[in-house]
Tab-separated table of C-alpha atoms in Angstrom:
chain	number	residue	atom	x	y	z
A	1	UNK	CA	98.659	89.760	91.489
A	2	UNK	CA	100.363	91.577	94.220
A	3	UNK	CA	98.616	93.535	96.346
A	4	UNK	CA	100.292	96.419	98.580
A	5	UNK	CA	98.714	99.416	101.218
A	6	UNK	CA	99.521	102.582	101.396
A	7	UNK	CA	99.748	104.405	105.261
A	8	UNK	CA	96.482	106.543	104.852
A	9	UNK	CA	94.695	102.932	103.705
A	10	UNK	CA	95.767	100.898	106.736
A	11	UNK	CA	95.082	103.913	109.268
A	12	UNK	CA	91.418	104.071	107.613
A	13	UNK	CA	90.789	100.043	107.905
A	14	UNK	CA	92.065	100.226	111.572
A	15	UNK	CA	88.970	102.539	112.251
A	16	UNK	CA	86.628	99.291	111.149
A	17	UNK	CA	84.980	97.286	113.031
A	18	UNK	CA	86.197	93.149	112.825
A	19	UNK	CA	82.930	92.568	110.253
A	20	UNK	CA	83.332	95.480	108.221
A	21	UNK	CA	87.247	94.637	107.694
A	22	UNK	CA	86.357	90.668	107.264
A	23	UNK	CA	83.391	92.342	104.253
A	24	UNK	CA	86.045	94.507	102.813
A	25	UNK	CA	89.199	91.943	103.350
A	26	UNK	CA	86.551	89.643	100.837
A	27	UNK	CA	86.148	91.703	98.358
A	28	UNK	CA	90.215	93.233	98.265
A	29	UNK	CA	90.623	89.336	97.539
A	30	UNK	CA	88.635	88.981	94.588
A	31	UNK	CA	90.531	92.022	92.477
A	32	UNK	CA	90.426	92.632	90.287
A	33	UNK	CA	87.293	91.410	90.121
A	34	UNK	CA	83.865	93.328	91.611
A	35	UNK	CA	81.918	96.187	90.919
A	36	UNK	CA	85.222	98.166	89.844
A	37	UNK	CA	85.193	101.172	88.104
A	38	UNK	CA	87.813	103.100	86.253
A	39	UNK	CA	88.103	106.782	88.168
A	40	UNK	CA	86.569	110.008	85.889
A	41	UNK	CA	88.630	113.170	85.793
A	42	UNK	CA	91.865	111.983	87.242
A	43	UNK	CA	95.116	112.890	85.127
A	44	UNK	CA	96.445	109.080	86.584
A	45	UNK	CA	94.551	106.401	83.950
A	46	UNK	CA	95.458	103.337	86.365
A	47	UNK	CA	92.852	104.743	89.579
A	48	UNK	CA	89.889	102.595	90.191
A	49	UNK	CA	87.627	102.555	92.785
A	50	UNK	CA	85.865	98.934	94.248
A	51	UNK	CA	82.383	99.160	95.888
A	52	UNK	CA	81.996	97.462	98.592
A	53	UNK	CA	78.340	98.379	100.669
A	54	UNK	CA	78.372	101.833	101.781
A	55	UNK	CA	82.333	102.074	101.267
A	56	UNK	CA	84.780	102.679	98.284
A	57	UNK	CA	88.288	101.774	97.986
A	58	UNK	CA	90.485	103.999	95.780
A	59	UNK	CA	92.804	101.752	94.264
A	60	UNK	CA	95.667	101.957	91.636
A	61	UNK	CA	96.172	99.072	88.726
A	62	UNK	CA	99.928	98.487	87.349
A	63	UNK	CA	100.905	95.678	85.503
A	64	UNK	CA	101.140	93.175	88.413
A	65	UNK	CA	100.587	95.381	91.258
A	66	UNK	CA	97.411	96.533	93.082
A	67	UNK	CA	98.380	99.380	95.655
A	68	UNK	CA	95.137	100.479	97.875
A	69	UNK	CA	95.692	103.670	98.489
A	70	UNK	CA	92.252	105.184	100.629
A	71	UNK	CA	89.318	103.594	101.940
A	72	UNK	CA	85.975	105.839	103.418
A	73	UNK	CA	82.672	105.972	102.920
A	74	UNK	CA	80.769	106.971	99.459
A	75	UNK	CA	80.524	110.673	100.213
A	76	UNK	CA	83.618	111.357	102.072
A	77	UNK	CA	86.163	108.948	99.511
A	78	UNK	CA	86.099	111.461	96.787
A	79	UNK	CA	87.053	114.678	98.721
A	80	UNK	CA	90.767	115.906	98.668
């Protein structure tokens, strides 16, 4: 499976620390595979979001493609 970034996800991974990206680099390996849920209330049916510690990547799921589009901490991801 492919895996591609968006601009606003690599801007928010610069902002890590070389652990935190090496914890978070793990678990972007294993998709889709991970405590992955499917997104509530979102008129797109391919978001998903991947826990990983305090943080939460919003991704999207396509066929053969994985784009990972933001990256934050549990309370801030969800805003906007």
């Amino acid at each position: 499976m492919n895996i591609v970034t968006t601009k606003r996800f690599d801007k928010q991974l610069e902002k890590h620390n070389s652990k935190s990206k090496q914890r978070l680099a793990n678990a972007i390996d294993k998709l889709p595979d991970g405590d992955v849920l499917k997104m509530k209330g979102h008129n797109t049916p391919t978001l998903y979001r991947l826990r990983v510690g305090d943080y939460r990547i919003i991704f999207m799921m396509e066929v053969n493609i994985i784009t990972l589009i933001k990256l934050d901490s549990r309370g801030d991801v969800y805003k906007d």
